[in-house]
Amino acid sequence: MRKNLFDNLDIRPENTFIENGKAEDTEAERRRYDGLLDKMPQDIQLLGLGSNGHIAFNEPYTPFGTGTHVVKLTDSTIKDGQARLKDGTLAGSVLKMNAAVKNLVTKCGADIGYAIDCATYNPAKNLGLEKEYGIIRDGAFADFALLDGNFNVALTVVGGEIVYRA
């Protein structure tokens, strides 16, 4: 994260916090990192994407709010838009959200509003965050992407500020 991201951005190192993935005492490292999270507000969390497709993540069905924990990873490979284990078993998808919306509309015949809700409001509601996320209204976070007629990202707004324009 430092070498490939933070060193290339205008972010002071003392404002970045990364777990030590090579710590010999993983339980001590887990407690250290949770302690950091407990004593400081988080404005943004950037999840690291590994070369094999793994992200700083929670496994499926991990309860929301579990905190830092150690997960035993299995070897997988990203190929042709799929994450597969070495034996060929499908391990997950690397589908981008705009492509998921496009697939619902063009391949399943879903209404565009329904497809967008599936990508925005519904996940926020499932996490109990629907008053602040997944909706555009006063008092909600102003984070959203605008898609063009081909479902490509045309504009991205974070915190009310344009951060990407095609």
mmCIF file with all atom_site columns, C-alpha atoms in Angstrom:
data_model
loop_
_atom_site.group_PDB
_atom_site.id
_atom_site.type_symbol
_atom_site.label_atom_id
_atom_site.label_alt_id
_atom_site.label_comp_id
_atom_site.label_asym_id
_atom_site.label_entity_id
_atom_site.label_seq_id
_atom_site.pdbx_PDB_ins_code
_atom_site.Cartn_x
_atom_site.Cartn_y
_atom_site.Cartn_z
_atom_site.occupancy
_atom_site.B_iso_or_equiv
_atom_site.pdbx_formal_charge
_atom_site.auth_seq_id
_atom_site.auth_comp_id
_atom_site.auth_asym_id
_atom_site.auth_atom_id
_atom_site.pdbx_PDB_model_num
ATOM 1   C CA . MET A 1 1   ? 0.000   0.000   0.000   1.00 0.00 ? 1   MET A CA 1
ATOM 2   C CA . ARG A 1 2   ? 2.772   2.447   0.875   1.00 0.00 ? 2   ARG A CA 1
ATOM 3   C CA . LYS A 1 3   ? 4.978   1.760   -2.156  1.00 0.00 ? 3   LYS A CA 1
ATOM 4   C CA . ASN A 1 4   ? 2.232   1.350   -4.751  1.00 0.00 ? 4   ASN A CA 1
ATOM 5   C CA . LEU A 1 5   ? -0.272  3.918   -3.498  1.00 0.00 ? 5   LEU A CA 1
ATOM 6   C CA . PHE A 1 6   ? 0.527   6.278   -0.625  1.00 0.00 ? 6   PHE A CA 1
ATOM 7   C CA . ASP A 1 7   ? 4.040   7.155   -1.843  1.00 0.00 ? 7   ASP A CA 1
ATOM 8   C CA . ASN A 1 8   ? 2.434   8.363   -5.082  1.00 0.00 ? 8   ASN A CA 1
ATOM 9   C CA . LEU A 1 9   ? -0.188  10.565  -3.410  1.00 0.00 ? 9   LEU A CA 1
ATOM 10  C CA . ASP A 1 10  ? -0.046  13.752  -1.373  1.00 0.00 ? 10  ASP A CA 1
ATOM 11  C CA . ILE A 1 11  ? -0.801  11.969  1.924   1.00 0.00 ? 11  ILE A CA 1
ATOM 12  C CA . ARG A 1 12  ? 1.440   12.323  4.949   1.00 0.00 ? 12  ARG A CA 1
ATOM 13  C CA . PRO A 1 13  ? 2.584   8.882   6.198   1.00 0.00 ? 13  PRO A CA 1
ATOM 14  C CA . GLU A 1 14  ? 1.410   9.678   9.734   1.00 0.00 ? 14  GLU A CA 1
ATOM 15  C CA . ASN A 1 15  ? -2.143  9.913   8.348   1.00 0.00 ? 15  ASN A CA 1
ATOM 16  C CA . THR A 1 16  ? -2.126  6.367   6.976   1.00 0.00 ? 16  THR A CA 1
ATOM 17  C CA . PHE A 1 17  ? -2.601  3.182   8.953   1.00 0.00 ? 17  PHE A CA 1
ATOM 18  C CA . ILE A 1 18  ? -1.989  -0.301  7.633   1.00 0.00 ? 18  ILE A CA 1
ATOM 19  C CA . GLU A 1 19  ? -2.131  -3.636  9.413   1.00 0.00 ? 19  GLU A CA 1
ATOM 20  C CA . ASN A 1 20  ? 1.160   -5.521  9.542   1.00 0.00 ? 20  ASN A CA 1
ATOM 21  C CA . GLY A 1 21  ? 0.284   -8.561  7.458   1.00 0.00 ? 21  GLY A CA 1
ATOM 22  C CA . LYS A 1 22  ? 3.669   -10.107 8.258   1.00 0.00 ? 22  LYS A CA 1
ATOM 23  C CA . ALA A 1 23  ? 3.361   -9.834  12.052  1.00 0.00 ? 23  ALA A CA 1
ATOM 24  C CA . GLU A 1 24  ? 4.444   -13.024 13.808  1.00 0.00 ? 24  GLU A CA 1
ATOM 25  C CA . ASP A 1 25  ? 1.947   -12.425 16.620  1.00 0.00 ? 25  ASP A CA 1
ATOM 26  C CA . THR A 1 26  ? -1.256  -11.913 14.636  1.00 0.00 ? 26  THR A CA 1
ATOM 27  C CA . GLU A 1 27  ? -3.393  -11.615 17.777  1.00 0.00 ? 27  GLU A CA 1
ATOM 28  C CA . ALA A 1 28  ? -1.224  -8.761  19.106  1.00 0.00 ? 28  ALA A CA 1
ATOM 29  C CA . GLU A 1 29  ? -1.360  -7.049  15.712  1.00 0.00 ? 29  GLU A CA 1
ATOM 30  C CA . ARG A 1 30  ? -5.142  -7.465  15.593  1.00 0.00 ? 30  ARG A CA 1
ATOM 31  C CA . ARG A 1 31  ? -5.457  -5.821  19.036  1.00 0.00 ? 31  ARG A CA 1
ATOM 32  C CA . ARG A 1 32  ? -3.058  -3.013  18.040  1.00 0.00 ? 32  ARG A CA 1
ATOM 33  C CA . TYR A 1 33  ? -5.003  -2.189  14.893  1.00 0.00 ? 33  TYR A CA 1
ATOM 34  C CA . ASP A 1 34  ? -8.409  -2.386  16.587  1.00 0.00 ? 34  ASP A CA 1
ATOM 35  C CA . GLY A 1 35  ? -7.024  -0.017  19.239  1.00 0.00 ? 35  GLY A CA 1
ATOM 36  C CA . LEU A 1 36  ? -6.111  2.490   16.523  1.00 0.00 ? 36  LEU A CA 1
ATOM 37  C CA . LEU A 1 37  ? -9.581  2.246   14.999  1.00 0.00 ? 37  LEU A CA 1
ATOM 38  C CA . ASP A 1 38  ? -11.248 2.694   18.390  1.00 0.00 ? 38  ASP A CA 1
ATOM 39  C CA . LYS A 1 39  ? -9.459  5.943   19.206  1.00 0.00 ? 39  LYS A CA 1
ATOM 40  C CA . MET A 1 40  ? -9.693  7.839   15.926  1.00 0.00 ? 40  MET A CA 1
ATOM 41  C CA . PRO A 1 41  ? -12.505 8.796   13.561  1.00 0.00 ? 41  PRO A CA 1
ATOM 42  C CA . GLN A 1 42  ? -12.432 7.197   10.134  1.00 0.00 ? 42  GLN A CA 1
ATOM 43  C CA . ASP A 1 43  ? -13.162 9.569   7.291   1.00 0.00 ? 43  ASP A CA 1
ATOM 44  C CA . ILE A 1 44  ? -12.369 7.077   4.559   1.00 0.00 ? 44  ILE A CA 1
ATOM 45  C CA . GLN A 1 45  ? -11.262 3.493   4.322   1.00 0.00 ? 45  GLN A CA 1
ATOM 46  C CA . LEU A 1 46  ? -9.274  2.371   1.338   1.00 0.00 ? 46  LEU A CA 1
ATOM 47  C CA . LEU A 1 47  ? -9.276  -1.367  0.849   1.00 0.00 ? 47  LEU A CA 1
ATOM 48  C CA . GLY A 1 48  ? -6.153  -2.867  -0.660  1.00 0.00 ? 48  GLY A CA 1
ATOM 49  C CA . LEU A 1 49  ? -6.610  -5.101  -3.690  1.00 0.00 ? 49  LEU A CA 1
ATOM 50  C CA . GLY A 1 50  ? -4.089  -7.907  -3.885  1.00 0.00 ? 50  GLY A CA 1
ATOM 51  C CA . SER A 1 51  ? -2.634  -9.251  -7.105  1.00 0.00 ? 51  SER A CA 1
ATOM 52  C CA . ASN A 1 52  ? -4.761  -12.397 -6.730  1.00 0.00 ? 52  ASN A CA 1
ATOM 53  C CA . GLY A 1 53  ? -7.980  -10.425 -6.296  1.00 0.00 ? 53  GLY A CA 1
ATOM 54  C CA . HIS A 1 54  ? -8.258  -10.583 -2.517  1.00 0.00 ? 54  HIS A CA 1
ATOM 55  C CA . ILE A 1 55  ? -9.262  -7.362  -0.831  1.00 0.00 ? 55  ILE A CA 1
ATOM 56  C CA . ALA A 1 56  ? -8.914  -6.227  2.773   1.00 0.00 ? 56  ALA A CA 1
ATOM 57  C CA . PHE A 1 57  ? -12.259 -7.809  3.494   1.00 0.00 ? 57  PHE A CA 1
ATOM 58  C CA . ASN A 1 58  ? -14.627 -9.826  5.578   1.00 0.00 ? 58  ASN A CA 1
ATOM 59  C CA . GLU A 1 59  ? -15.513 -13.314 4.474   1.00 0.00 ? 59  GLU A CA 1
ATOM 60  C CA . PRO A 1 60  ? -19.174 -13.811 3.484   1.00 0.00 ? 60  PRO A CA 1
ATOM 61  C CA . TYR A 1 61  ? -21.491 -14.032 6.500   1.00 0.00 ? 61  TYR A CA 1
ATOM 62  C CA . THR A 1 62  ? -19.017 -12.277 8.817   1.00 0.00 ? 62  THR A CA 1
ATOM 63  C CA . PRO A 1 63  ? -21.210 -10.207 11.169  1.00 0.00 ? 63  PRO A CA 1
ATOM 64  C CA . PHE A 1 64  ? -21.071 -6.456  10.508  1.00 0.00 ? 64  PHE A CA 1
ATOM 65  C CA . GLY A 1 65  ? -18.801 -4.773  13.049  1.00 0.00 ? 65  GLY A CA 1
ATOM 66  C CA . THR A 1 66  ? -16.697 -7.888  13.757  1.00 0.00 ? 66  THR A CA 1
ATOM 67  C CA . GLY A 1 67  ? -13.505 -5.837  13.792  1.00 0.00 ? 67  GLY A CA 1
ATOM 68  C CA . THR A 1 68  ? -10.019 -6.831  12.754  1.00 0.00 ? 68  THR A CA 1
ATOM 69  C CA . HIS A 1 69  ? -9.543  -10.580 12.549  1.00 0.00 ? 69  HIS A CA 1
ATOM 70  C CA . VAL A 1 70  ? -7.292  -13.086 10.860  1.00 0.00 ? 70  VAL A CA 1
ATOM 71  C CA . VAL A 1 71  ? -8.626  -14.986 7.863   1.00 0.00 ? 71  VAL A CA 1
ATOM 72  C CA . LYS A 1 72  ? -6.928  -17.994 6.302   1.00 0.00 ? 72  LYS A CA 1
ATOM 73  C CA . LEU A 1 73  ? -6.836  -17.343 2.577   1.00 0.00 ? 73  LEU A CA 1
ATOM 74  C CA . THR A 1 74  ? -6.852  -19.917 -0.141  1.00 0.00 ? 74  THR A CA 1
ATOM 75  C CA . ASP A 1 75  ? -4.894  -19.587 -3.350  1.00 0.00 ? 75  ASP A CA 1
ATOM 76  C CA . SER A 1 76  ? -7.010  -18.245 -6.175  1.00 0.00 ? 76  SER A CA 1
ATOM 77  C CA . THR A 1 77  ? -6.451  -16.754 -9.576  1.00 0.00 ? 77  THR A CA 1
ATOM 78  C CA . ILE A 1 78  ? -8.182  -14.001 -11.502 1.00 0.00 ? 78  ILE A CA 1
ATOM 79  C CA . LYS A 1 79  ? -8.836  -14.944 -15.117 1.00 0.00 ? 79  LYS A CA 1
ATOM 80  C CA . ASP A 1 80  ? -11.485 -13.868 -17.601 1.00 0.00 ? 80  ASP A CA 1
ATOM 81  C CA . GLY A 1 81  ? -13.274 -11.772 -14.969 1.00 0.00 ? 81  GLY A CA 1
ATOM 82  C CA . GLN A 1 82  ? -13.613 -14.647 -12.508 1.00 0.00 ? 82  GLN A CA 1
ATOM 83  C CA . ALA A 1 83  ? -11.846 -15.491 -9.280  1.00 0.00 ? 83  ALA A CA 1
ATOM 84  C CA . ARG A 1 84  ? -11.170 -19.218 -9.205  1.00 0.00 ? 84  ARG A CA 1
ATOM 85  C CA . LEU A 1 85  ? -9.397  -21.532 -6.772  1.00 0.00 ? 85  LEU A CA 1
ATOM 86  C CA . LYS A 1 86  ? -6.467  -23.568 -8.077  1.00 0.00 ? 86  LYS A CA 1
ATOM 87  C CA . ASP A 1 87  ? -8.767  -26.552 -8.658  1.00 0.00 ? 87  ASP A CA 1
ATOM 88  C CA . GLY A 1 88  ? -11.045 -24.420 -10.888 1.00 0.00 ? 88  GLY A CA 1
ATOM 89  C CA . THR A 1 89  ? -13.804 -23.885 -8.301  1.00 0.00 ? 89  THR A CA 1
ATOM 90  C CA . LEU A 1 90  ? -15.461 -20.480 -8.697  1.00 0.00 ? 90  LEU A CA 1
ATOM 91  C CA . ALA A 1 91  ? -14.393 -18.333 -5.714  1.00 0.00 ? 91  ALA A CA 1
ATOM 92  C CA . GLY A 1 92  ? -16.055 -15.030 -6.584  1.00 0.00 ? 92  GLY A CA 1
ATOM 93  C CA . SER A 1 93  ? -16.591 -12.317 -9.122  1.00 0.00 ? 93  SER A CA 1
ATOM 94  C CA . VAL A 1 94  ? -14.554 -9.304  -10.124 1.00 0.00 ? 94  VAL A CA 1
ATOM 95  C CA . LEU A 1 95  ? -17.539 -7.675  -11.810 1.00 0.00 ? 95  LEU A CA 1
ATOM 96  C CA . LYS A 1 96  ? -17.604 -3.889  -11.550 1.00 0.00 ? 96  LYS A CA 1
ATOM 97  C CA . MET A 1 97  ? -20.779 -2.354  -10.147 1.00 0.00 ? 97  MET A CA 1
ATOM 98  C CA . ASN A 1 98  ? -21.635 -0.457  -13.337 1.00 0.00 ? 98  ASN A CA 1
ATOM 99  C CA . ALA A 1 99  ? -21.339 -3.727  -15.279 1.00 0.00 ? 99  ALA A CA 1
ATOM 100 C CA . ALA A 1 100 ? -23.637 -5.424  -12.754 1.00 0.00 ? 100 ALA A CA 1
ATOM 101 C CA . VAL A 1 101 ? -26.248 -2.691  -13.284 1.00 0.00 ? 101 VAL A CA 1
ATOM 102 C CA . LYS A 1 102 ? -25.855 -3.049  -17.060 1.00 0.00 ? 102 LYS A CA 1
ATOM 103 C CA . ASN A 1 103 ? -26.308 -6.838  -16.854 1.00 0.00 ? 103 ASN A CA 1
ATOM 104 C CA . LEU A 1 104 ? -29.508 -6.516  -14.808 1.00 0.00 ? 104 LEU A CA 1
ATOM 105 C CA . VAL A 1 105 ? -30.973 -4.099  -17.355 1.00 0.00 ? 105 VAL A CA 1
ATOM 106 C CA . THR A 1 106 ? -29.738 -5.566  -20.653 1.00 0.00 ? 106 THR A CA 1
ATOM 107 C CA . LYS A 1 107 ? -29.639 -9.292  -19.867 1.00 0.00 ? 107 LYS A CA 1
ATOM 108 C CA . CYS A 1 108 ? -32.402 -9.666  -17.298 1.00 0.00 ? 108 CYS A CA 1
ATOM 109 C CA . GLY A 1 109 ? -34.783 -6.959  -18.491 1.00 0.00 ? 109 GLY A CA 1
ATOM 110 C CA . ALA A 1 110 ? -34.799 -5.167  -15.144 1.00 0.00 ? 110 ALA A CA 1
ATOM 111 C CA . ASP A 1 111 ? -35.990 -1.595  -14.874 1.00 0.00 ? 111 ASP A CA 1
ATOM 112 C CA . ILE A 1 112 ? -33.044 0.834   -14.576 1.00 0.00 ? 112 ILE A CA 1
ATOM 113 C CA . GLY A 1 113 ? -34.332 2.168   -11.242 1.00 0.00 ? 113 GLY A CA 1
ATOM 114 C CA . TYR A 1 114 ? -34.550 -1.341  -9.820  1.00 0.00 ? 114 TYR A CA 1
ATOM 115 C CA . ALA A 1 115 ? -31.029 -2.161  -11.044 1.00 0.00 ? 115 ALA A CA 1
ATOM 116 C CA . ILE A 1 116 ? -29.592 0.989   -9.482  1.00 0.00 ? 116 ILE A CA 1
ATOM 117 C CA . ASP A 1 117 ? -31.375 0.242   -6.189  1.00 0.00 ? 117 ASP A CA 1
ATOM 118 C CA . CYS A 1 118 ? -29.789 -3.229  -6.235  1.00 0.00 ? 118 CYS A CA 1
ATOM 119 C CA . ALA A 1 119 ? -26.355 -1.586  -6.449  1.00 0.00 ? 119 ALA A CA 1
ATOM 120 C CA . THR A 1 120 ? -26.934 1.297   -4.042  1.00 0.00 ? 120 THR A CA 1
ATOM 121 C CA . TYR A 1 121 ? -29.931 1.511   -1.730  1.00 0.00 ? 121 TYR A CA 1
ATOM 122 C CA . ASN A 1 122 ? -30.475 -2.208  -1.087  1.00 0.00 ? 122 ASN A CA 1
ATOM 123 C CA . PRO A 1 123 ? -26.918 -2.914  0.173   1.00 0.00 ? 123 PRO A CA 1
ATOM 124 C CA . ALA A 1 124 ? -27.071 0.216   2.351   1.00 0.00 ? 124 ALA A CA 1
ATOM 125 C CA . LYS A 1 125 ? -30.449 -0.881  3.747   1.00 0.00 ? 125 LYS A CA 1
ATOM 126 C CA . ASN A 1 126 ? -29.138 -4.379  4.480   1.00 0.00 ? 126 ASN A CA 1
ATOM 127 C CA . LEU A 1 127 ? -26.377 -2.775  6.558   1.00 0.00 ? 127 LEU A CA 1
ATOM 128 C CA . GLY A 1 128 ? -28.773 -0.372  8.294   1.00 0.00 ? 128 GLY A CA 1
ATOM 129 C CA . LEU A 1 129 ? -27.161 2.634   6.591   1.00 0.00 ? 129 LEU A CA 1
ATOM 130 C CA . GLU A 1 130 ? -29.966 3.663   4.243   1.00 0.00 ? 130 GLU A CA 1
ATOM 131 C CA . LYS A 1 131 ? -30.463 7.117   5.849   1.00 0.00 ? 131 LYS A CA 1
ATOM 132 C CA . GLU A 1 132 ? -26.942 8.178   4.892   1.00 0.00 ? 132 GLU A CA 1
ATOM 133 C CA . TYR A 1 133 ? -25.929 5.956   1.956   1.00 0.00 ? 133 TYR A CA 1
ATOM 134 C CA . GLY A 1 134 ? -27.500 4.621   -1.224  1.00 0.00 ? 134 GLY A CA 1
ATOM 135 C CA . ILE A 1 135 ? -29.846 7.579   -1.557  1.00 0.00 ? 135 ILE A CA 1
ATOM 136 C CA . ILE A 1 136 ? -29.617 11.141  -2.818  1.00 0.00 ? 136 ILE A CA 1
ATOM 137 C CA . ARG A 1 137 ? -31.277 13.569  -0.390  1.00 0.00 ? 137 ARG A CA 1
ATOM 138 C CA . ASP A 1 138 ? -30.455 16.332  2.105   1.00 0.00 ? 138 ASP A CA 1
ATOM 139 C CA . GLY A 1 139 ? -28.408 14.933  4.979   1.00 0.00 ? 139 GLY A CA 1
ATOM 140 C CA . ALA A 1 140 ? -27.130 11.907  3.055   1.00 0.00 ? 140 ALA A CA 1
ATOM 141 C CA . PHE A 1 141 ? -23.510 11.500  1.979   1.00 0.00 ? 141 PHE A CA 1
ATOM 142 C CA . ALA A 1 142 ? -23.020 12.980  -1.466  1.00 0.00 ? 142 ALA A CA 1
ATOM 143 C CA . ASP A 1 143 ? -21.149 9.999   -2.946  1.00 0.00 ? 143 ASP A CA 1
ATOM 144 C CA . PHE A 1 144 ? -22.364 8.730   -6.313  1.00 0.00 ? 144 PHE A CA 1
ATOM 145 C CA . ALA A 1 145 ? -21.420 7.890   -9.874  1.00 0.00 ? 145 ALA A CA 1
ATOM 146 C CA . LEU A 1 146 ? -23.245 8.931   -13.031 1.00 0.00 ? 146 LEU A CA 1
ATOM 147 C CA . LEU A 1 147 ? -23.361 6.403   -15.853 1.00 0.00 ? 147 LEU A CA 1
ATOM 148 C CA . ASP A 1 148 ? -23.662 7.234   -19.529 1.00 0.00 ? 148 ASP A CA 1
ATOM 149 C CA . GLY A 1 149 ? -26.074 5.529   -21.920 1.00 0.00 ? 149 GLY A CA 1
ATOM 150 C CA . ASN A 1 150 ? -23.672 2.580   -22.266 1.00 0.00 ? 150 ASN A CA 1
ATOM 151 C CA . PHE A 1 151 ? -23.355 2.193   -18.466 1.00 0.00 ? 151 PHE A CA 1
ATOM 152 C CA . ASN A 1 152 ? -19.802 3.576   -18.425 1.00 0.00 ? 152 ASN A CA 1
ATOM 153 C CA . VAL A 1 153 ? -18.862 5.785   -15.480 1.00 0.00 ? 153 VAL A CA 1
ATOM 154 C CA . ALA A 1 154 ? -19.111 9.368   -16.736 1.00 0.00 ? 154 ALA A CA 1
ATOM 155 C CA . LEU A 1 155 ? -18.732 11.218  -13.443 1.00 0.00 ? 155 LEU A CA 1
ATOM 156 C CA . THR A 1 156 ? -17.923 10.335  -9.825  1.00 0.00 ? 156 THR A CA 1
ATOM 157 C CA . VAL A 1 157 ? -18.811 12.581  -6.888  1.00 0.00 ? 157 VAL A CA 1
ATOM 158 C CA . VAL A 1 158 ? -17.438 11.998  -3.376  1.00 0.00 ? 158 VAL A CA 1
ATOM 159 C CA . GLY A 1 159 ? -18.511 14.221  -0.500  1.00 0.00 ? 159 GLY A CA 1
ATOM 160 C CA . GLY A 1 160 ? -20.217 16.545  -2.952  1.00 0.00 ? 160 GLY A CA 1
ATOM 161 C CA . GLU A 1 161 ? -17.009 17.098  -4.944  1.00 0.00 ? 161 GLU A CA 1
ATOM 162 C CA . ILE A 1 162 ? -16.332 15.813  -8.460  1.00 0.00 ? 162 ILE A CA 1
ATOM 163 C CA . VAL A 1 163 ? -13.386 13.417  -8.252  1.00 0.00 ? 163 VAL A CA 1
ATOM 164 C CA . TYR A 1 164 ? -13.605 11.849  -11.718 1.00 0.00 ? 164 TYR A CA 1
ATOM 165 C CA . ARG A 1 165 ? -14.930 13.029  -15.070 1.00 0.00 ? 165 ARG A CA 1
ATOM 166 C CA . ALA A 1 166 ? -14.659 10.923  -18.210 1.00 0.00 ? 166 ALA A CA 1
#
